[in-house]
Every structure is written in C-alpha cells, then in structure tokens.
Amino acid sequence: FFIPSYYIKSKLDMKESGIALVERAADNIGSDEESVIDIISLNSTPKYSDSIPNIKYSFDLSQSIVDPESGGVTFNVEAKNLNKKLKETFKRLGSLDNFTTEIERYFFINRQTDETLRQKKRLAAKIESSLKVLASGSAIHMTGSSVTGLGSYNCDIDMCWNCYVSLYGEDRKREIHRMLKVAKQRIRKDFPEAVRSIDVIRAVVPILKFELAYFDEETHKDVCFEVDININNHPGIYNSKLLHYYSLFDRRFSQLVLVLKHWAQIREIKDAQNGFFNSYSIALLALHYLQCGVKPYVLPNLQKLYPQIFDDAESLIELEYRQHFESPITKESLTINRQPISELLIGFFDYYRNFDFDHYAISVREGKIIPRSQCSSDNPLTYCLFIEEPYDYKNTARCVTHQQNWAVIQTCFNDAYDSLVYPGGVTPSLSDIGIYIYII
C-alpha cells in the first residue's frame, strides 16, 4: 500500500470542483482479485496490486508534518499493562495458528467479491440515471461497506444523492424529505418489477430505503440488494474514502471488522435503531484499537500524516479508489506489527472491556484517546460513550443512550474475551463467540 505525503494537482484538476470531482472519483471504484495465498499470508509486508502503476500521485516524505516513525498515532499507555498480561495469556493458550487460519478463511469466504461490487456499480448507474430526471446535474455516489473494503458478500448498498438544495434549517430538512418522497415514486416507476419494498425513513440523516430483486444481464444471475439513499451526506463520502485506504493499508483491519460486525449482529448489539452500535462505529472501534491499542501500531493516522489529502475535502473527493503510493515508513526505520489476526481479535475485546468510556473519547482523527470534555458535541448525561466522526466531529455512537443497552454491550465485550481465552476446545475458535463457517 502506498500513500503520498505531498499531493500534486494539475491545472486541469484545479478547475474541477463540487459534483464534478465527486462524480469522476465515484466512477473509479474498484478492487483487485486476490488469491487465497494473498489473503492468509501475513508473514511479510502486505503488498496489494503492485502491478497497478502510480501515475497520478507523487511521493515526498519530507513534506509530512508528522514524524513518519510515529505514524501520527499516540499509544494508549493504559494498554501497556493489558498487552503485557495478554502475552502471558497467549503463552498459556499455545499456538494460535489454527485460529488465525480460521479467521482468514472466514474473511475470504464472506467478503464482498469483485463481481458483487461490479453488480452494485451497474445498479448505481441505473439509479443515477433515474434520479437525474428529478434533479439535473445531480449524481449518485456509493458509500459505506460496499466501497470501503469492509463489507460482506450481502452488505447493503449505501448511496449519497449529491444534488442542489437551496434551503436552510428546518426548511431544508422538509425539502430533503420531500425530495426523497419524489425519488420513491420515481424508483417505483423506473423499477416496477424489481421493487420489493420502499419507504422514506425519518432519522438524523433521512434515507430512502428499498429492496430491488432483478436479473443481472451481465452475470446472468438473479440478484437482490437493499439500498439506502441519503441526500448530500458528504461526510459519508469522505469517511468511505478514508476507511477504504485504511483497509488497503493492512488486510487485518478488514478481517477484524468483518468478524466484529458478524459477532455484534449475533449478540444483537449492531442495531442503531434500537439503541446499539451501527456498522460505522464498530469499524472506528477496530481502527482506533489498531492505531493506539497495540505497539507498534498496525494502522497509522492518515489524516495527520497526509492532511493535504485526507484532511482536505476537495482533495479527498478527487482521490480515486484503489490508488497506490509510497509507504509512509522508510525502509531504514521499518517497524511492522506482525501480530496475527487471532491475537488482535482477542486483544480488541480485552482493550474495550477495560476502556474508560466515562472519561475518554475515541478519535481516529487525532490518532489517540481524548478527554470527553474536549468533544464539543458531547453530552455525557446523554451519550454512554463517544466515538468521534473524523470529519464532522459528531458522535457516531449517539444512538447508545440507555444505560441498560450500554451494560449489554459491555457484557458482550467481557463474554467474548472470556470465551476466547477460556475456549471450549483445545484452542480458541470463532465458534466460541457464536460464528460458524459453512461451506456449501
């Protein structure tokens, strides 16, 4: 994986802005085909699509404002003793090779395939054509798990309908709701045989939610997708790009998130509508742990290392998916975390069952924990925990407001850790936390 520390734009690039930039970037979503060997080998520095040439971005490490050896992250000192105790636990458990292979196998079986991604892109193009009739110059952009590299084979399609809305305040909210209702009618008209269900959902970010089942002419297969469309939720575009590049940096991030989302669904704590986590919060929990809960870090802080790209809205929108850059760590000072995914999964549960959520918030933007008193949008009397959204700084876990629900989540962290370090079999297994691998 390669990341630039200095971003160079041509004069032509500088002329583009707004919807045009997003539209061009959205057309370049893609993923590479990888063999099983690539997926399960973590004994060397990960390499992804080295054959793809880097023709758009330049690398100059001296331009980085952060010491590249630090990765732009601050190790959570509270994790020092936890990790020391974990090493003793790992010694007691013996070899975790089988558990590591099981997780990697699970990921390979359940991840979203390239074929599915292409199907989603074709559907997004059709939906865009349909909605452009309602708002000329508008564009549809896929966001969320479908493009981040953190999605399963059956993940929903999140889309942002980027269009002009002139009103402000409450009038703007009413206009967005009206536009979603009109879009609902248009989707029904243009996809009459495919629509199974469709409705406008009132929420902090209102969405048009529907399900389409149809025959894909390219693959000659019957497909069914659930689609969520919002209007102008631009942070969703930004954070999708950010998570996409974190997933490229180290495959263990994607592996960890996929397992955690499945585990959370089984334990019924991935349910934002009923006061639990959403998928995004789970991904940020995993990201923070891989930044600040282990040493050396697994993931650096891209926003601090390269603010010219990941902290600049225009540059980030223009940044295409699957680009490849120089590594942010020089070979002379290369320090790599080689912990297997099995150790990281156990460590994740140990980290968060001991985390001081009452006093500290999680910030992947800062690459460290921060006092909750520094979070401008926090309300400790309302929110049980605070996970900072890296672009609008709001709480992604703002649905978790009931202490009873929060107690359930904390119990789940404890139970998962106990189940893995005191497994039912000889060694830990995903089945100890309720996940089973079925091969058809």
Coordinates of C-alpha atoms in Angstrom, one line a residue:
F1 CA 0.0 0.0 0.0
F2 CA 1.3 3.4 -0.9
I3 CA 0.4 6.8 0.5
P4 CA 1.7 10.2 -0.7
S5 CA 2.9 12.8 1.8
Y6 CA 2.6 15.6 -0.8
Y7 CA -0.3 15.9 -3.2
I8 CA 0.2 17.4 -6.6
K9 CA -2.7 18.7 -8.8
S10 CA -2.5 19.7 -12.4
K11 CA -4.1 22.9 -13.6
L12 CA -6.9 20.9 -15.1
D13 CA -7.6 19.3 -11.8
M14 CA -7.7 22.6 -10.1
K15 CA -10.5 23.7 -12.4
E16 CA -12.8 20.9 -11.3
S17 CA -14.8 21.2 -8.1
G18 CA -18.0 20.1 -6.4
I19 CA -20.2 17.5 -8.1
A20 CA -17.8 17.0 -11.0
L21 CA -15.0 16.0 -8.7
V22 CA -17.2 13.5 -6.7
E23 CA -18.6 12.2 -10.0
R24 CA -15.3 11.4 -11.5
A25 CA -13.9 9.8 -8.4
A26 CA -17.1 7.7 -7.9
D27 CA -16.5 6.2 -11.4
N28 CA -13.2 4.7 -10.3
I29 CA -14.3 2.4 -7.5
G30 CA -12.7 -1.0 -8.0
S31 CA -11.0 -3.8 -6.2
D32 CA -8.3 -6.3 -7.2
E33 CA -8.7 -10.0 -7.5
E34 CA -6.6 -11.7 -4.8
S35 CA -5.7 -15.4 -4.3
V36 CA -6.2 -17.3 -1.1
I37 CA -2.5 -17.2 -0.5
D38 CA -2.5 -13.4 -0.6
I39 CA -5.3 -13.3 1.9
I40 CA -3.8 -15.6 4.5
S41 CA -0.1 -14.7 4.3
L42 CA 0.8 -12.1 7.0
N43 CA 4.5 -13.1 7.4
S44 CA 5.8 -10.3 5.3
T45 CA 4.9 -6.7 4.5
P46 CA 1.4 -6.8 2.7
K47 CA 1.5 -6.0 -1.0
Y48 CA -1.6 -5.1 -3.0
S49 CA -1.8 -4.7 -6.8
D50 CA 1.8 -3.8 -7.3
S51 CA 1.2 -4.1 -11.0
I52 CA -1.1 -1.0 -10.9
P53 CA 1.1 1.9 -11.9
N54 CA 1.1 5.1 -9.9
I55 CA 0.6 7.8 -12.5
K56 CA -1.4 10.5 -10.6
Y57 CA 0.3 11.0 -7.2
S58 CA 3.8 12.0 -6.2
F59 CA 5.7 11.0 -3.0
D60 CA 7.9 13.2 -0.9
L61 CA 8.2 12.1 2.7
S62 CA 9.9 15.3 3.7
Q63 CA 6.6 17.1 3.2
S64 CA 4.9 15.2 6.0
I65 CA 4.2 17.3 9.1
V66 CA 4.4 14.3 11.4
D67 CA 7.3 12.1 12.2
P68 CA 6.6 9.1 9.9
E69 CA 8.1 6.7 12.5
S70 CA 5.3 7.7 15.0
G71 CA 2.7 7.1 12.4
G72 CA 0.8 10.1 13.7
V73 CA -0.7 8.0 16.5
T74 CA -0.3 8.0 20.3
F75 CA -0.2 4.7 22.1
N76 CA -2.7 4.4 24.9
V77 CA -0.5 3.9 27.9
E78 CA -3.4 2.1 29.7
A79 CA -2.9 -0.7 27.1
K80 CA 0.7 -1.3 28.2
N81 CA -0.2 -3.5 31.2
L82 CA -3.1 -5.1 29.3
N83 CA -0.8 -6.2 26.5
K84 CA 1.8 -7.5 29.0
K85 CA -0.9 -9.7 30.6
L86 CA -2.1 -10.7 27.1
K87 CA 1.3 -12.1 26.2
E88 CA 1.1 -14.4 29.2
T89 CA -2.4 -15.4 28.2
F90 CA -1.1 -16.2 24.7
K91 CA 1.6 -18.3 26.1
R92 CA -0.9 -20.3 28.1
L93 CA -3.1 -20.8 25.1
G94 CA -0.2 -22.1 23.0
S95 CA -0.2 -21.9 19.2
L96 CA -3.0 -19.8 17.7
D97 CA -2.1 -20.7 14.1
N98 CA -5.3 -22.7 13.6
F99 CA -7.4 -19.8 15.0
T100 CA -5.6 -17.4 12.7
T101 CA -6.2 -19.5 9.7
E102 CA -9.9 -19.9 10.6
I103 CA -10.4 -16.1 10.8
E104 CA -8.6 -15.6 7.5
R105 CA -10.7 -18.3 5.9
Y106 CA -13.8 -16.8 7.3
F107 CA -12.9 -13.5 5.8
F108 CA -12.1 -14.9 2.4
I109 CA -15.5 -16.8 2.3
N110 CA -17.6 -13.9 3.5
R111 CA -16.0 -10.8 2.0
Q112 CA -17.6 -8.9 -0.9
T113 CA -16.4 -10.2 -4.2
D114 CA -15.3 -8.1 -7.2
E115 CA -18.3 -9.5 -9.1
T116 CA -20.7 -8.2 -6.5
L117 CA -19.1 -4.8 -6.5
R118 CA -19.4 -4.6 -10.3
Q119 CA -23.1 -5.5 -10.0
K120 CA -23.6 -2.7 -7.4
K121 CA -21.8 -0.2 -9.7
R122 CA -24.1 -1.1 -12.6
L123 CA -27.2 -0.7 -10.4
A124 CA -25.9 2.6 -9.0
A125 CA -25.5 3.9 -12.6
K126 CA -29.1 3.0 -13.4
I127 CA -30.4 4.6 -10.2
E128 CA -28.4 7.7 -11.0
S129 CA -30.0 7.9 -14.5
S130 CA -33.4 7.6 -12.9
L131 CA -32.9 10.3 -10.3
K132 CA -31.2 12.8 -12.7
V133 CA -34.6 13.3 -14.3
L134 CA -35.6 14.8 -11.0
A135 CA -32.5 16.9 -10.5
S136 CA -30.3 17.7 -13.5
G137 CA -26.6 17.7 -12.7
S138 CA -27.1 15.5 -9.7
A139 CA -25.1 12.4 -9.1
I140 CA -25.3 9.1 -7.1
H141 CA -22.2 8.0 -5.2
M142 CA -21.8 4.7 -3.5
T143 CA -20.5 4.9 0.1
G144 CA -20.3 2.6 3.1
S145 CA -19.2 -1.0 3.3
S146 CA -19.6 -1.7 -0.4
V147 CA -16.7 0.6 -1.2
T148 CA -14.6 0.6 2.0
G149 CA -13.3 -2.9 1.7
L150 CA -15.1 -3.8 5.0
G151 CA -18.2 -5.3 3.5
S152 CA -19.6 -8.8 3.5
Y153 CA -21.0 -10.6 0.5
N154 CA -24.5 -9.5 1.4
C155 CA -23.9 -5.9 2.7
D156 CA -26.4 -3.2 1.8
I157 CA -25.7 -0.5 -0.8
D158 CA -25.4 3.0 0.8
M159 CA -25.6 5.8 -1.7
C160 CA -25.4 9.6 -1.4
W161 CA -27.5 11.6 -3.8
N162 CA -25.5 14.7 -4.4
C163 CA -27.8 17.4 -5.6
Y164 CA -28.6 21.1 -5.1
V165 CA -30.8 22.1 -2.2
S166 CA -31.1 25.8 -1.8
L167 CA -33.0 26.0 1.5
Y168 CA -31.6 26.1 5.1
G169 CA -32.6 25.0 8.6
E170 CA -35.9 23.3 9.1
D171 CA -37.0 24.3 5.5
R172 CA -34.0 22.4 4.2
K173 CA -35.0 19.3 6.2
R174 CA -38.5 19.4 4.9
E175 CA -37.2 19.9 1.3
I176 CA -34.9 16.8 1.6
H177 CA -37.8 14.8 2.9
R178 CA -39.9 15.9 0.0
M179 CA -37.2 15.1 -2.5
L180 CA -36.9 11.6 -1.0
K181 CA -40.6 11.0 -1.4
V182 CA -40.4 12.1 -5.0
A183 CA -37.4 9.8 -5.5
K184 CA -39.5 7.0 -4.0
Q185 CA -42.2 7.5 -6.7
R186 CA -39.5 7.6 -9.4
I187 CA -37.9 4.4 -8.3
R188 CA -41.2 2.7 -8.3
K189 CA -41.9 3.9 -11.8
D190 CA -38.5 3.0 -13.3
F191 CA -38.1 -0.3 -11.5
P192 CA -41.7 -1.6 -11.3
E193 CA -40.8 -5.3 -11.4
A194 CA -37.8 -5.1 -9.2
V195 CA -39.0 -3.1 -6.2
R196 CA -40.0 -5.4 -3.3
S197 CA -40.3 -2.7 -0.6
I198 CA -39.6 1.0 -0.4
D199 CA -40.0 3.7 2.2
V200 CA -38.7 7.0 3.4
I201 CA -37.1 6.6 6.9
R202 CA -37.1 9.7 9.2
A203 CA -33.8 9.9 11.0
V204 CA -30.9 12.3 11.8
V205 CA -29.9 11.6 8.2
P206 CA -33.2 10.7 6.4
I207 CA -32.9 7.9 3.9
L208 CA -34.9 6.3 1.1
K209 CA -34.7 2.6 1.9
F210 CA -35.7 0.0 -0.6
E211 CA -35.0 -3.5 -1.9
L212 CA -34.5 -4.5 -5.5
A213 CA -34.6 -8.0 -6.9
Y214 CA -33.8 -8.5 -10.6
F215 CA -31.9 -10.5 -13.2
D216 CA -28.4 -9.2 -13.8
E217 CA -27.8 -9.3 -17.5
E218 CA -24.0 -9.2 -17.3
T219 CA -23.6 -12.2 -14.9
H220 CA -26.9 -13.9 -15.9
K221 CA -27.8 -14.3 -12.2
D222 CA -30.7 -13.3 -10.0
V223 CA -29.6 -10.7 -7.5
C224 CA -31.2 -8.8 -4.6
F225 CA -29.9 -5.7 -3.0
E226 CA -31.1 -3.5 -0.1
V227 CA -30.4 0.2 -0.9
D228 CA -30.2 3.2 1.4
I229 CA -30.1 6.6 -0.3
N230 CA -29.4 9.9 1.6
I231 CA -29.2 13.4 0.2
N232 CA -25.9 15.4 0.5
N233 CA -24.4 13.5 3.4
H234 CA -21.0 14.4 2.3
P235 CA -19.1 13.2 5.4
G236 CA -20.3 9.7 4.3
I237 CA -18.3 10.1 1.1
Y238 CA -15.2 11.4 2.9
N239 CA -15.2 8.7 5.6
S240 CA -15.8 6.0 3.0
K241 CA -12.6 7.1 1.2
L242 CA -10.7 7.2 4.4
L243 CA -11.8 3.7 5.5
H244 CA -11.1 2.4 2.0
Y245 CA -7.5 3.4 2.3
Y246 CA -7.1 2.1 5.8
S247 CA -8.4 -1.3 4.6
L248 CA -5.8 -1.2 1.8
F249 CA -3.0 -0.4 4.3
D250 CA -3.4 -3.7 6.2
R251 CA -5.7 -6.6 5.4
R252 CA -6.1 -7.4 9.1
F253 CA -8.3 -4.3 9.5
S254 CA -10.8 -5.7 7.1
Q255 CA -10.6 -9.1 8.7
L256 CA -11.2 -7.7 12.2
V257 CA -14.1 -5.6 11.2
L258 CA -15.9 -8.3 9.3
V259 CA -15.7 -10.7 12.3
L260 CA -16.7 -8.0 14.7
K261 CA -19.8 -7.0 12.7
H262 CA -20.9 -10.6 12.5
W263 CA -20.3 -11.1 16.2
A264 CA -22.2 -7.9 17.1
Q265 CA -25.1 -8.9 14.9
I266 CA -25.3 -12.3 16.6
R267 CA -25.2 -10.6 20.0
E268 CA -27.9 -8.1 18.8
I269 CA -25.7 -5.1 19.5
K270 CA -25.4 -3.9 15.9
D271 CA -28.8 -2.3 15.8
A272 CA -28.7 1.5 15.9
Q273 CA -32.5 1.9 15.6
N274 CA -32.9 0.1 18.9
G275 CA -30.1 2.0 20.7
F276 CA -27.0 0.0 19.9
F277 CA -24.0 0.3 17.6
N278 CA -24.1 1.0 13.8
S279 CA -21.6 -0.7 11.5
Y280 CA -19.6 2.6 11.2
S281 CA -19.0 2.8 15.0
I282 CA -17.7 -0.8 15.0
A283 CA -15.3 0.0 12.2
L284 CA -14.0 3.0 14.1
L285 CA -13.6 1.0 17.3
A286 CA -11.4 -1.5 15.3
L287 CA -9.5 1.3 13.6
H288 CA -8.7 3.0 16.9
Y289 CA -7.6 -0.2 18.5
L290 CA -5.2 -0.9 15.6
Q291 CA -3.8 2.6 15.9
C292 CA -3.5 3.1 19.7
G293 CA -4.1 -0.2 21.4
V294 CA -1.1 -2.1 20.0
K295 CA 2.6 -1.3 19.7
P296 CA 3.9 -1.0 17.1
Y297 CA 0.7 0.3 15.5
V298 CA -1.0 -1.7 12.8
L299 CA -2.6 1.4 11.2
P300 CA -1.1 4.9 11.1
N301 CA -3.1 8.1 11.2
L302 CA -3.6 9.1 7.5
Q303 CA -5.2 12.4 8.4
K304 CA -2.2 13.5 10.3
L305 CA 0.4 12.1 8.1
Y306 CA -1.1 13.4 4.9
P307 CA -3.5 16.3 5.6
Q308 CA -3.1 17.5 2.0
I309 CA -5.3 14.6 1.0
F310 CA -7.2 13.1 4.0
D311 CA -8.0 16.3 5.8
D312 CA -8.9 18.3 2.7
A313 CA -12.4 17.9 1.5
E314 CA -11.7 18.8 -2.2
S315 CA -8.6 16.6 -2.4
L316 CA -10.3 13.7 -0.7
I317 CA -13.3 13.8 -3.0
E318 CA -11.0 13.9 -6.0
L319 CA -8.9 11.0 -4.7
E320 CA -9.8 7.9 -6.6
Y321 CA -10.3 4.5 -5.2
R322 CA -7.5 1.9 -5.4
Q323 CA -4.7 4.3 -5.9
H324 CA -1.2 3.2 -4.8
F325 CA 1.5 5.3 -3.3
E326 CA 4.8 5.1 -1.4
S327 CA 4.9 3.7 2.1
P328 CA 4.8 6.3 4.9
I329 CA 7.6 4.5 6.7
T330 CA 11.2 4.5 5.4
K331 CA 12.8 1.1 5.0
E332 CA 15.7 2.2 7.3
S333 CA 13.3 2.6 10.2
L334 CA 10.7 0.0 9.2
T335 CA 8.8 -1.3 12.2
I336 CA 6.0 -3.6 11.5
N337 CA 3.4 -5.1 13.8
R338 CA 3.3 -8.8 12.9
Q339 CA 0.7 -9.9 15.4
P340 CA -1.7 -12.5 13.8
I341 CA -5.3 -11.5 13.4
S342 CA -6.2 -14.1 16.2
E343 CA -4.2 -12.1 18.8
L344 CA -5.6 -8.8 17.6
L345 CA -9.2 -10.1 17.9
I346 CA -8.6 -11.2 21.5
G347 CA -6.8 -8.0 22.2
F348 CA -9.7 -6.0 20.8
F349 CA -12.1 -7.4 23.3
D350 CA -9.6 -7.0 26.2
Y351 CA -8.9 -3.4 25.2
Y352 CA -12.6 -2.3 25.2
R353 CA -13.7 -4.3 28.2
N354 CA -11.1 -2.2 30.2
F355 CA -11.6 1.1 28.3
D356 CA -12.6 4.2 30.4
F357 CA -15.5 5.3 28.3
D358 CA -16.8 7.6 31.0
H359 CA -13.9 10.0 30.7
Y360 CA -12.3 9.4 27.3
A361 CA -13.5 9.5 23.7
I362 CA -12.0 7.7 20.7
S363 CA -10.6 9.9 18.0
V364 CA -9.1 8.3 14.9
R365 CA -8.7 11.9 13.5
E366 CA -6.2 12.7 16.3
G367 CA -4.9 9.1 16.5
K368 CA -5.4 8.9 20.2
I369 CA -7.8 9.0 23.1
I370 CA -9.1 12.4 24.1
P371 CA -10.9 13.7 27.2
R372 CA -14.7 13.8 26.6
S373 CA -14.6 17.3 27.9
Q374 CA -12.8 18.3 24.7
C375 CA -15.6 17.0 22.4
S376 CA -17.8 20.0 21.6
S377 CA -20.8 17.9 20.6
D378 CA -20.6 15.5 23.6
N379 CA -23.3 15.3 26.3
P380 CA -22.1 12.8 28.9
L381 CA -25.5 12.8 30.5
T382 CA -27.0 11.5 27.2
Y383 CA -24.3 9.5 25.4
C384 CA -22.9 6.4 27.1
L385 CA -19.7 6.7 25.0
F386 CA -18.2 9.0 22.4
I387 CA -16.7 7.8 19.1
E388 CA -15.7 10.9 17.1
E389 CA -16.6 11.1 13.5
P390 CA -13.4 12.1 11.8
Y391 CA -14.9 14.8 9.5
D392 CA -17.9 16.4 11.3
Y393 CA -16.6 15.5 14.8
K394 CA -20.0 14.3 16.0
N395 CA -20.6 11.1 18.0
T396 CA -21.1 8.1 15.7
A397 CA -22.4 6.2 18.7
R398 CA -25.1 8.7 19.6
C399 CA -27.7 6.0 19.4
V400 CA -26.3 4.4 22.6
T401 CA -28.1 6.5 25.2
H402 CA -29.7 4.0 27.5
Q403 CA -27.6 2.6 30.4
Q404 CA -29.3 -0.8 30.1
N405 CA -28.2 -1.1 26.4
W406 CA -24.7 0.1 27.3
A407 CA -24.5 -2.6 30.1
V408 CA -25.4 -5.2 27.5
I409 CA -22.6 -4.0 25.2
Q410 CA -20.0 -4.1 28.0
T411 CA -21.2 -7.6 29.0
C412 CA -20.7 -8.7 25.4
F413 CA -17.1 -7.4 25.4
N414 CA -16.4 -9.3 28.6
D415 CA -18.1 -12.5 27.4
A416 CA -16.3 -12.6 24.1
Y417 CA -12.9 -12.2 25.8
D418 CA -13.6 -14.9 28.4
S419 CA -14.9 -17.2 25.7
L420 CA -11.7 -16.9 23.6
V421 CA -9.2 -17.1 26.4
Y422 CA -11.0 -20.0 28.1
P423 CA -12.2 -21.8 24.9
G424 CA -14.5 -24.7 24.8
G425 CA -12.0 -26.7 22.8
V426 CA -8.2 -27.1 22.8
T427 CA -7.7 -23.7 21.1
P428 CA -9.9 -20.7 20.6
S429 CA -12.3 -20.7 17.7
L430 CA -14.8 -18.4 16.1
S431 CA -17.5 -20.8 17.3
D432 CA -16.6 -19.7 20.9
I433 CA -18.2 -16.3 20.0
G434 CA -21.0 -17.8 18.0
I435 CA -19.6 -17.6 14.5
Y436 CA -19.6 -20.7 12.4
I437 CA -18.1 -21.3 8.9
Y438 CA -20.4 -23.1 6.5
I439 CA -19.1 -24.2 3.1
I440 CA -21.7 -25.0 0.5

